[in-house]
Coordinates of C-alpha atoms in Angstrom, one line a residue:
Chain A
M1 CA 57.1 66.1 132.6
K2 CA 55.4 68.9 131.2
I3 CA 52.9 68.7 128.6
S4 CA 51.3 71.4 126.3
I5 CA 48.2 70.3 124.7
I6 CA 46.8 72.6 121.6
G7 CA 43.4 71.6 121.0
L8 CA 41.1 70.4 123.7
G9 CA 38.8 68.3 121.9
L10 CA 38.1 64.6 121.7
I11 CA 41.6 63.6 121.2
G12 CA 43.5 66.4 122.8
G13 CA 41.4 66.1 125.8
S14 CA 41.3 62.3 126.0
I15 CA 45.1 62.2 125.9
A16 CA 45.0 64.6 128.7
L17 CA 42.6 62.5 130.7
D18 CA 44.8 59.5 130.4
L19 CA 48.0 61.2 131.4
K20 CA 46.6 62.8 134.4
E21 CA 46.0 59.3 135.6
V22 CA 49.6 58.7 135.5
G23 CA 50.2 61.4 137.6
S24 CA 53.8 62.5 136.4
Y25 CA 52.4 64.8 133.9
E26 CA 51.6 68.4 134.2
I27 CA 49.2 69.4 131.8
F28 CA 48.6 72.6 130.1
G29 CA 46.0 73.6 127.6
Y30 CA 45.2 75.8 124.5
D31 CA 42.3 76.2 122.8
N32 CA 41.0 78.8 120.2
S33 CA 37.7 78.6 122.1
P34 CA 37.5 80.4 125.6
D35 CA 34.5 78.2 126.2
H36 CA 36.5 75.1 125.5
L37 CA 39.3 76.1 127.8
D38 CA 36.9 77.1 130.5
Q39 CA 35.2 73.6 130.2
A40 CA 38.4 71.5 130.2
L41 CA 39.6 73.6 133.3
A42 CA 36.0 72.9 135.0
M43 CA 36.6 69.2 133.9
S44 CA 40.0 69.0 135.3
I45 CA 41.1 67.8 132.1
I46 CA 44.1 70.2 132.3
D47 CA 45.9 71.5 135.0
A48 CA 46.1 75.2 134.0
P49 CA 45.8 77.2 130.5
G50 CA 49.0 77.4 128.6
N51 CA 50.9 80.5 127.6
A52 CA 53.9 81.1 125.5
Q53 CA 56.3 80.3 128.5
S54 CA 54.8 76.8 128.9
L55 CA 54.7 76.2 125.5
K56 CA 58.5 76.9 125.6
E57 CA 59.1 75.0 128.7
A58 CA 57.1 72.0 127.7
D59 CA 58.8 68.5 127.2
V60 CA 56.0 67.7 124.9
V61 CA 53.8 69.8 122.9
V62 CA 50.6 68.2 121.4
L63 CA 49.2 69.4 118.5
A64 CA 45.6 68.3 118.3
I65 CA 43.8 70.5 116.1
P66 CA 41.8 70.2 112.6
V67 CA 44.3 69.4 110.1
N68 CA 44.3 72.5 108.1
A69 CA 44.9 74.3 111.2
A70 CA 47.8 72.0 112.2
L71 CA 49.4 72.7 108.8
R72 CA 49.3 76.4 109.2
E73 CA 50.8 76.3 112.7
V74 CA 53.3 73.8 112.6
S75 CA 56.3 75.7 111.2
D76 CA 55.9 78.6 113.7
L77 CA 55.4 76.0 116.7
L78 CA 58.6 74.3 115.6
D79 CA 60.5 77.8 115.4
T80 CA 58.9 78.7 118.9
I81 CA 59.2 75.4 121.0
G82 CA 62.4 75.0 123.1
E83 CA 65.2 72.9 121.9
N84 CA 64.5 69.8 123.9
T85 CA 60.7 69.9 123.1
L86 CA 58.8 67.2 121.5
L87 CA 56.1 68.8 119.2
L88 CA 53.7 65.6 118.7
D89 CA 51.4 65.8 116.0
V90 CA 48.4 63.4 116.3
G91 CA 46.3 64.6 113.1
S92 CA 44.4 62.3 110.5
T93 CA 46.4 63.0 107.5
K94 CA 50.1 62.6 107.4
T95 CA 51.6 63.6 103.8
L96 CA 51.0 67.6 103.9
I97 CA 52.4 68.0 107.1
C98 CA 55.6 65.6 106.9
D99 CA 56.3 67.7 103.5
K100 CA 55.8 71.2 105.2
V101 CA 58.3 70.3 108.2
R102 CA 60.7 68.2 105.9
D103 CA 63.5 71.1 105.7
H104 CA 62.8 72.6 109.0
R105 CA 65.8 73.3 111.2
N106 CA 64.0 71.9 114.0
R107 CA 62.7 68.6 112.1
R108 CA 64.2 66.3 114.8
N109 CA 61.9 67.8 117.3
F110 CA 58.7 66.7 115.3
L111 CA 56.8 63.5 115.3
A112 CA 53.9 62.6 113.0
T113 CA 51.5 60.1 114.5
H114 CA 47.8 59.2 113.8
P115 CA 46.2 57.8 116.8
I116 CA 43.4 55.9 115.1
A117 CA 40.6 56.4 117.9
G118 CA 37.6 58.5 118.1
T119 CA 34.0 58.6 118.3
E120 CA 31.3 60.9 116.5
F121 CA 31.6 63.3 119.3
S122 CA 33.9 66.5 119.5
G123 CA 34.9 69.3 122.1
P124 CA 36.3 69.0 125.7
S125 CA 32.9 67.2 126.8
A126 CA 33.6 64.4 124.3
A127 CA 37.0 63.5 125.9
I128 CA 37.0 59.9 127.5
K129 CA 39.3 57.8 129.8
G130 CA 40.9 54.8 127.9
L131 CA 39.9 56.0 124.4
F132 CA 43.0 54.7 123.0
A133 CA 43.5 51.5 124.9
G134 CA 44.4 48.7 122.5
K135 CA 44.0 51.0 119.4
T136 CA 46.7 51.3 116.8
N137 CA 48.9 54.4 116.5
I138 CA 50.6 55.0 113.3
V139 CA 53.8 56.8 113.5
C140 CA 55.4 58.2 110.2
E141 CA 59.2 58.7 109.4
V142 CA 60.1 58.1 112.9
E143 CA 63.9 58.2 111.8
K144 CA 63.6 61.9 111.4
T145 CA 62.9 62.7 115.0
A146 CA 65.5 62.8 117.5
F147 CA 65.9 59.4 119.3
K148 CA 65.3 60.9 122.8
L149 CA 62.2 62.7 121.8
Q150 CA 61.0 59.4 120.0
E151 CA 61.5 57.8 123.7
R152 CA 59.4 60.3 125.1
A153 CA 56.7 59.9 122.9
M154 CA 56.6 56.2 122.9
E155 CA 56.4 56.7 127.1
I156 CA 53.1 58.8 126.4
F157 CA 51.8 55.9 123.9
R158 CA 52.5 53.4 126.6
H159 CA 50.5 55.2 129.2
L160 CA 47.9 55.7 126.5
G161 CA 47.8 51.9 126.0
M162 CA 48.5 52.1 122.2
R163 CA 49.9 49.5 119.6
I164 CA 52.6 51.1 117.4
R165 CA 52.8 50.7 113.8
Y166 CA 55.4 52.5 111.5
M167 CA 54.3 53.7 108.0
D168 CA 55.3 56.3 105.6
P169 CA 53.0 59.1 105.3
K170 CA 51.9 58.4 101.8
A171 CA 51.0 54.8 102.4
H172 CA 49.3 55.9 105.7
D173 CA 46.9 58.5 103.7
K174 CA 46.2 55.9 101.1
H175 CA 45.0 53.2 103.3
I176 CA 43.4 55.4 106.1
A177 CA 41.0 56.8 102.8
Y178 CA 39.8 53.3 102.5
V179 CA 39.3 52.4 106.5
S180 CA 38.2 55.7 107.4
H181 CA 37.6 58.6 105.2
L182 CA 35.3 56.4 102.6
S183 CA 33.3 55.4 105.7
H184 CA 32.5 58.8 107.0
I185 CA 31.5 60.0 103.2
S186 CA 29.3 56.7 103.1
S187 CA 27.8 57.6 106.3
F188 CA 27.0 61.2 105.5
M189 CA 25.4 60.6 102.3
L190 CA 23.3 57.7 103.7
G191 CA 21.9 60.1 106.2
K192 CA 21.5 62.9 103.6
T193 CA 19.6 60.5 101.3
V194 CA 17.3 59.2 104.2
I195 CA 16.8 62.9 105.5
E196 CA 15.9 64.2 101.9
K197 CA 13.3 61.3 101.4
E198 CA 11.7 61.1 104.4
K199 CA 10.3 64.2 105.1
N200 CA 8.3 63.2 108.1
E201 CA 10.9 62.7 110.5
R202 CA 9.0 60.6 112.9
D203 CA 9.0 57.9 110.6
I204 CA 12.6 57.7 110.3
F205 CA 12.4 57.6 114.3
D206 CA 10.1 54.6 114.2
M207 CA 11.5 52.4 111.8
A208 CA 15.1 52.9 112.1
G209 CA 16.6 49.9 113.9
S210 CA 20.3 49.6 115.3
G211 CA 21.5 48.7 111.8
F212 CA 20.7 52.3 110.5
E213 CA 22.0 53.8 113.5
S214 CA 25.4 52.1 113.2
T215 CA 25.9 53.0 109.4
V216 CA 25.0 56.6 109.8
R217 CA 26.9 57.2 113.2
L218 CA 29.7 58.8 111.6
A219 CA 27.2 61.3 110.0
K220 CA 27.1 63.0 113.2
S221 CA 30.8 63.9 112.9
S222 CA 32.2 67.6 113.0
P223 CA 32.3 69.1 109.5
D224 CA 35.0 71.6 111.1
M225 CA 37.2 68.2 111.5
W226 CA 36.4 66.7 108.4
T227 CA 36.3 69.4 105.6
P228 CA 40.1 69.7 106.1
I229 CA 40.9 65.9 106.1
F230 CA 39.1 65.4 102.6
E231 CA 41.0 68.6 101.5
H232 CA 44.3 67.2 102.6
N233 CA 43.9 63.6 101.4
R234 CA 41.4 64.6 98.5
E235 CA 43.4 62.2 95.8
N236 CA 43.0 59.1 98.0
V237 CA 39.5 59.8 98.8
L238 CA 38.5 60.5 95.3
E239 CA 39.9 57.1 94.1
T240 CA 38.1 55.5 97.1
L241 CA 34.8 57.2 96.1
E242 CA 35.0 56.1 92.7
G243 CA 35.8 52.5 93.8
Y244 CA 32.6 52.6 96.0
I245 CA 30.3 54.3 93.5
E246 CA 31.3 51.9 90.9
N247 CA 30.3 48.8 93.2
L248 CA 27.2 50.4 94.1
R249 CA 26.4 51.1 90.5
H250 CA 27.1 47.3 89.9
F251 CA 25.0 46.2 92.7
M252 CA 22.2 48.2 91.2
E253 CA 22.6 46.6 87.7
L254 CA 22.6 43.4 89.4
L255 CA 19.2 44.2 91.0
K256 CA 17.7 45.8 87.9
D257 CA 18.6 42.5 85.9
E258 CA 17.3 40.3 88.8
N259 CA 20.4 38.6 89.0
Y260 CA 19.8 37.4 92.6
K261 CA 22.6 34.7 92.3
A262 CA 24.9 37.0 91.6
I263 CA 23.8 39.4 94.6
Y264 CA 24.0 36.3 96.8
Q265 CA 27.6 36.0 95.6
E266 CA 28.5 39.7 96.4
M267 CA 27.4 39.3 99.8
D268 CA 28.8 36.0 100.6
N269 CA 32.3 37.4 99.3
T270 CA 32.0 40.2 101.6
N271 CA 31.0 38.4 104.4
R272 CA 34.6 37.7 105.2
I273 CA 35.2 40.9 106.4
K274 CA 34.0 39.3 109.6
D275 CA 37.2 37.5 109.9
I276 CA 39.2 40.4 108.8
L277 CA 37.9 42.3 111.4
K278 CA 38.0 39.6 114.2
G279 CA 40.0 41.0 117.0
I280 CA 39.4 44.8 116.3
T281 CA 38.3 45.9 120.0
I282 CA 35.2 48.1 119.7
N283 CA 35.1 50.7 122.3
A284 CA 33.2 53.4 120.3
I285 CA 30.3 55.2 122.3
Chain B
M1 CA -0.4 28.7 125.4
K2 CA 1.1 26.8 122.5
I3 CA 3.6 28.4 120.4
S4 CA 5.1 26.9 117.2
I5 CA 8.0 28.8 115.8
I6 CA 9.1 28.2 112.3
G7 CA 12.8 29.1 111.6
L8 CA 14.9 29.1 114.8
G9 CA 17.0 31.8 113.6
L10 CA 17.9 35.1 115.5
I11 CA 14.5 36.6 115.2
G12 CA 12.6 33.1 116.1
G13 CA 15.1 32.2 118.6
S14 CA 15.2 35.5 120.3
I15 CA 11.2 35.4 120.5
A16 CA 11.6 32.0 121.9
L17 CA 13.9 33.0 124.8
D18 CA 11.9 36.0 125.6
L19 CA 8.5 34.1 125.9
K20 CA 10.0 31.3 127.6
E21 CA 10.9 33.5 130.6
V22 CA 7.2 34.2 130.8
G23 CA 6.4 30.7 131.8
S24 CA 3.0 30.4 130.4
Y25 CA 4.1 29.5 126.8
E26 CA 4.8 25.8 125.7
I27 CA 7.2 26.0 122.7
F28 CA 7.8 23.8 119.5
G29 CA 10.3 24.5 117.3
Y30 CA 10.8 23.9 113.5
D31 CA 13.9 24.3 111.2
N32 CA 14.9 23.3 107.9
S33 CA 18.5 22.5 109.4
P34 CA 18.8 19.3 111.7
D35 CA 21.6 21.2 113.2
H36 CA 19.8 24.2 113.9
L37 CA 17.1 22.0 115.5
D38 CA 19.5 20.2 117.7
Q39 CA 21.1 23.3 118.9
A40 CA 17.8 25.2 119.9
L41 CA 16.9 22.0 121.9
A42 CA 20.4 21.8 123.5
M43 CA 20.4 25.6 124.3
S44 CA 16.8 25.1 125.7
I45 CA 15.4 27.7 123.4
I46 CA 12.4 25.4 122.6
D47 CA 10.7 22.8 124.5
A48 CA 10.6 20.3 121.8
P49 CA 10.4 19.8 118.0
G50 CA 7.3 20.4 116.4
N51 CA 5.3 18.3 114.2
A52 CA 2.0 18.3 112.2
Q53 CA 0.0 17.7 115.2
S54 CA 1.8 20.7 117.4
L55 CA 1.3 23.0 114.4
K56 CA -2.2 22.1 114.2
E57 CA -3.0 22.7 118.0
A58 CA -0.8 25.9 118.3
D59 CA -2.6 28.9 119.6
V60 CA 0.0 30.8 117.6
V61 CA 2.3 29.7 114.8
V62 CA 5.4 32.3 114.4
L63 CA 6.9 32.4 110.8
A64 CA 10.5 33.4 111.0
I65 CA 12.0 32.4 107.8
P66 CA 13.8 34.1 105.1
V67 CA 10.9 36.1 103.3
N68 CA 11.0 34.2 100.1
A69 CA 10.5 30.9 102.0
A70 CA 7.7 32.6 104.0
L71 CA 5.8 33.6 100.8
R72 CA 6.2 30.0 99.6
E73 CA 4.9 28.4 102.8
V74 CA 2.3 31.0 103.8
S75 CA -0.7 29.6 102.1
D76 CA -0.1 25.9 102.9
L77 CA 0.2 26.8 106.4
L78 CA -2.9 28.7 106.6
D79 CA -4.6 25.8 105.0
T80 CA -3.0 23.7 107.6
I81 CA -3.5 25.3 111.0
G82 CA -6.5 25.3 113.3
E83 CA -9.3 27.6 113.1
N84 CA -8.5 29.2 116.1
T85 CA -4.5 29.4 115.4
L86 CA -2.7 32.6 114.9
L87 CA -0.3 32.5 111.9
L88 CA 2.3 35.3 112.9
D89 CA 4.6 36.6 110.3
V90 CA 7.8 38.2 111.3
G91 CA 9.7 38.9 108.0
S92 CA 11.3 42.2 107.0
T93 CA 9.0 43.0 104.0
K94 CA 5.3 43.1 103.8
T95 CA 3.7 43.8 100.7
L96 CA 4.2 40.4 98.8
I97 CA 3.1 38.5 101.5
C98 CA -0.1 40.5 102.4
D99 CA -0.8 40.3 98.6
K100 CA -0.4 36.6 98.8
V101 CA -3.1 36.0 101.4
R102 CA -5.4 38.7 100.5
D103 CA -8.1 36.2 99.2
H104 CA -7.0 33.3 101.4
R105 CA -10.3 31.8 103.0
N106 CA -8.3 31.9 106.3
R107 CA -6.8 35.2 106.0
R108 CA -8.3 36.3 109.4
N109 CA -5.9 33.8 111.1
F110 CA -2.8 36.0 109.6
L111 CA -1.3 38.8 111.2
A112 CA 1.7 40.6 109.4
T113 CA 4.2 42.3 111.5
H114 CA 8.0 43.4 111.1
P115 CA 9.6 43.5 114.6
I116 CA 12.3 45.9 113.8
A117 CA 15.3 44.5 115.7
G118 CA 18.3 42.1 114.7
T119 CA 22.0 42.1 114.9
E120 CA 24.3 40.9 111.9
F121 CA 24.5 37.4 113.2
S122 CA 22.1 34.3 112.5
G123 CA 21.3 30.9 113.6
P124 CA 20.0 29.7 117.1
S125 CA 23.3 30.8 118.5
A126 CA 22.5 34.4 117.7
A127 CA 19.2 34.4 119.7
I128 CA 19.5 36.8 122.5
K129 CA 16.9 37.6 125.5
G130 CA 15.4 41.1 125.5
L131 CA 16.5 41.6 121.5
F132 CA 13.0 43.3 121.1
A133 CA 12.6 45.3 124.2
G134 CA 11.8 49.0 123.5
K135 CA 12.0 48.3 119.7
T136 CA 9.3 49.0 117.3
N137 CA 6.9 46.3 115.7
I138 CA 5.3 47.6 112.6
V139 CA 1.9 45.7 112.1
C140 CA 0.1 45.9 108.8
E141 CA -3.5 45.4 107.9
V142 CA -4.5 44.7 111.4
E143 CA -8.2 45.0 110.4
K144 CA -8.1 42.1 108.4
T145 CA -7.0 39.8 111.4
A146 CA -9.8 38.1 113.7
F147 CA -9.9 40.5 116.9
K148 CA -9.3 37.6 119.4
L149 CA -6.2 36.6 117.4
Q150 CA -5.1 40.5 117.5
E151 CA -5.2 40.5 120.9
R152 CA -3.0 37.1 121.5
A153 CA -0.4 38.7 119.1
M154 CA -0.4 42.0 121.2
E155 CA -0.2 39.8 124.5
I156 CA 3.1 38.5 122.9
F157 CA 4.4 41.6 121.8
R158 CA 3.9 43.2 125.2
H159 CA 5.7 40.2 126.9
L160 CA 8.6 41.2 124.0
G161 CA 8.7 44.8 125.4
M162 CA 7.7 46.3 121.9
R163 CA 6.2 49.5 120.9
I164 CA 3.5 49.1 118.2
R165 CA 3.1 51.1 114.9
Y166 CA 0.4 50.6 112.2
M167 CA 1.1 51.1 108.7
D168 CA -0.1 49.7 105.4
P169 CA 2.3 47.1 103.5
K170 CA 3.4 49.4 100.8
A171 CA 4.3 52.2 103.1
H172 CA 6.4 49.8 105.2
D173 CA 8.2 48.6 102.3
K174 CA 9.0 52.2 101.2
H175 CA 10.2 53.6 104.4
I176 CA 12.2 50.3 105.2
A177 CA 14.1 50.6 102.3
Y178 CA 15.5 53.8 103.2
V179 CA 16.1 52.9 106.8
S180 CA 17.1 49.4 106.7
H181 CA 17.6 48.0 103.3
L182 CA 19.9 50.8 102.1
S183 CA 22.2 50.7 105.3
H184 CA 22.8 47.1 104.3
I185 CA 23.7 47.8 100.8
S186 CA 25.9 50.7 101.6
S187 CA 27.7 48.6 104.2
F188 CA 28.2 45.7 102.1
M189 CA 29.5 47.7 99.3
L190 CA 31.7 49.7 101.6
G191 CA 33.5 46.2 102.6
K192 CA 33.8 45.1 99.2
T193 CA 35.6 48.3 98.2
V194 CA 37.9 48.3 101.1
I195 CA 38.6 44.3 100.6
E196 CA 39.2 44.6 96.8
K197 CA 41.7 47.3 97.3
E198 CA 43.4 46.2 100.4
K199 CA 44.9 43.2 99.3
N200 CA 47.1 43.0 102.3
E201 CA 44.4 42.2 104.9
R202 CA 46.8 43.1 107.8
D203 CA 46.6 46.8 107.0
I204 CA 42.8 46.7 107.1
F205 CA 43.1 45.1 110.6
D206 CA 45.7 47.4 111.9
M207 CA 44.3 50.8 110.8
A208 CA 40.6 50.1 110.8
G209 CA 39.1 51.9 113.7
S210 CA 35.6 51.8 115.4
G211 CA 34.3 54.2 112.5
F212 CA 34.9 51.5 109.9
E213 CA 33.6 48.8 112.0
S214 CA 30.5 50.6 112.8
T215 CA 29.7 51.3 109.2
V216 CA 30.9 48.0 107.8
R217 CA 29.0 46.0 110.5
L218 CA 26.1 45.0 108.4
A219 CA 28.5 43.4 105.8
K220 CA 28.5 40.3 108.2
S221 CA 24.8 39.8 107.8
S222 CA 23.2 36.7 106.1
P223 CA 23.0 36.5 102.4
D224 CA 20.4 33.8 102.8
M225 CA 18.4 36.4 104.6
W226 CA 19.1 39.4 102.5
T227 CA 18.9 38.4 98.8
P228 CA 15.3 37.6 99.0
I229 CA 14.7 40.7 101.1
F230 CA 16.2 43.0 98.1
E231 CA 14.0 40.8 95.7
H232 CA 10.9 41.4 97.4
N233 CA 11.7 45.2 97.7
R234 CA 13.2 45.5 94.5
E235 CA 11.6 48.8 93.2
N236 CA 12.0 50.5 96.5
V237 CA 15.6 49.7 97.1
L238 CA 16.5 50.6 93.6
E239 CA 14.9 53.8 94.2
T240 CA 16.8 54.4 97.5
L241 CA 20.0 53.2 95.5
E242 CA 19.7 55.7 93.0
G243 CA 19.3 58.6 95.5
Y244 CA 22.1 57.3 97.3
I245 CA 24.6 57.1 94.5
E246 CA 23.6 60.4 93.3
N247 CA 24.3 61.9 96.5
L248 CA 27.6 60.2 96.6
R249 CA 28.6 61.4 92.9
H250 CA 27.6 64.9 93.9
F251 CA 30.2 64.9 97.0
M252 CA 32.5 63.6 94.5
E253 CA 32.2 66.4 92.1
L254 CA 32.3 68.9 94.9
L255 CA 35.5 67.1 96.1
K256 CA 36.9 67.3 92.4
D257 CA 36.1 70.9 92.3
E258 CA 37.5 71.6 95.5
N259 CA 34.6 73.4 96.6
Y260 CA 35.1 72.7 100.4
K261 CA 32.5 75.5 101.4
A262 CA 29.7 73.1 100.1
I263 CA 31.4 70.1 101.4
Y264 CA 31.1 71.5 104.7
Q265 CA 27.5 72.5 104.3
E266 CA 26.6 69.0 103.0
M267 CA 28.1 67.4 106.3
D268 CA 26.8 70.2 108.6
N269 CA 23.2 69.7 107.0
T270 CA 23.2 66.2 107.7
N271 CA 24.7 66.4 111.3
R272 CA 20.9 67.1 112.4
I273 CA 20.5 63.0 112.0
K274 CA 22.1 63.5 115.8
D275 CA 18.5 65.0 116.7
I276 CA 16.4 63.0 114.5
L277 CA 17.9 59.8 116.1
K278 CA 18.0 60.8 119.5
G279 CA 16.2 58.5 121.5
I280 CA 16.7 55.3 119.5
T281 CA 18.3 52.9 121.7
I282 CA 21.1 51.0 120.6
N283 CA 21.0 47.5 121.7
A284 CA 23.1 46.2 119.2
I285 CA 25.8 43.5 120.0

């Protein structure tokens, strides 16, 4: 089976690595950055650089570029690919891209998914084997994709070891704002707050324990990837931010009032995140 | 050498485990909870339950209980211990306890430290070997401790594998508010915000990736330990919270204004947390 992967970063590169293990996939790679393309070849992440021909002949084209670029390219790609090619989108927001292709004549060649896996690193060198194993893949509007092409996608997800969950694009974007996008902002702003305050960086280094490292990890993420995500999911993200800031302000008021009983209660109530999260496998690097 | 450990939780228990490996320490344990004491004995974390006699005869008494309890007990303990006993405090705030013992006639028997290590778990079952290896231990007002007792403490820290850094209690509390206490609040409030919104917990579980798990990890921490820390370090924590909320509000305004260039810049500037944190060993479970 011929796979063309557009975007050889963490996600595209990791998909390529897992599919190469299977042995039955021939993988062509595309990347705007000649450096990334060279790296991907040198690391044997892909079999060959792709061209217009390999795009047309692909059984599956994986679209693994920042969501704004994907939104810009998706219609042209649907015009270009072969009539039996699946265009598989793996971006982090789903509403805008599903809206964009809604009335495209080749809509049945398109499948919108979001494999929920990643690390804070980017580029081909960030690609790792087994990134997706045991993780959830959200599939949107599955009924709008040709059944044979759905099957082809499912075979890929089986090889990646992913659990499938079906969801409409709006619900996806709303939920993911809470469990992913907000985490990134909280982490970026935590990093910013500490950097601003601690002019002497040596102090941060010496006193930061694993707790800080854990909460600030996502602040290492790529602005190229995340700026368009926040743009695409602006309204949901604003809602989560309002709720988050309100909760922080409430906590601050309790501390100002020295209401330690209520502060205890806040933490005790939130401790049940333990049970909620139990079972999530942490494979982050 | 005889060690009495008061408080057999994550920190006290992990100190005991490492010192038992050395072979030359006899370890007595104390805990308000009979269950914890039984567990510590059953797990061979300690050699025997302590009593008034073992406290008096100890070479070192380790005070590893929540900071409010430590503050309450420290004077009585300094009255009670032998004249050559070191009372070694390992709590997460340093100003109040150093103030409390400042004029105690046995001040020279006391050493204030903060081994910066931990996980989100608590109780004897959370104790792990090697928790402190390579981590930083902040030592406060070292000059106020008898030299021979300083040496005894340093021997213990060597066995734990810790790097020592000297700092005055006020500087400690100010810095630690940024790199530890704020992280805990940001994490607790993140957990609260998501739980509040996502009534259907199945959605959280299915969509939460390792990024969310990482940022919300500290929300599993014990309110018994953390409420008194926030109480002790109230003013510094309030300052960090104000800065953090202000940064979040600024980010929200940029998103409201669709100023994506500035949002990109915010993240790009904060990315240098990568270099700042490089070298921190993550040993968290």
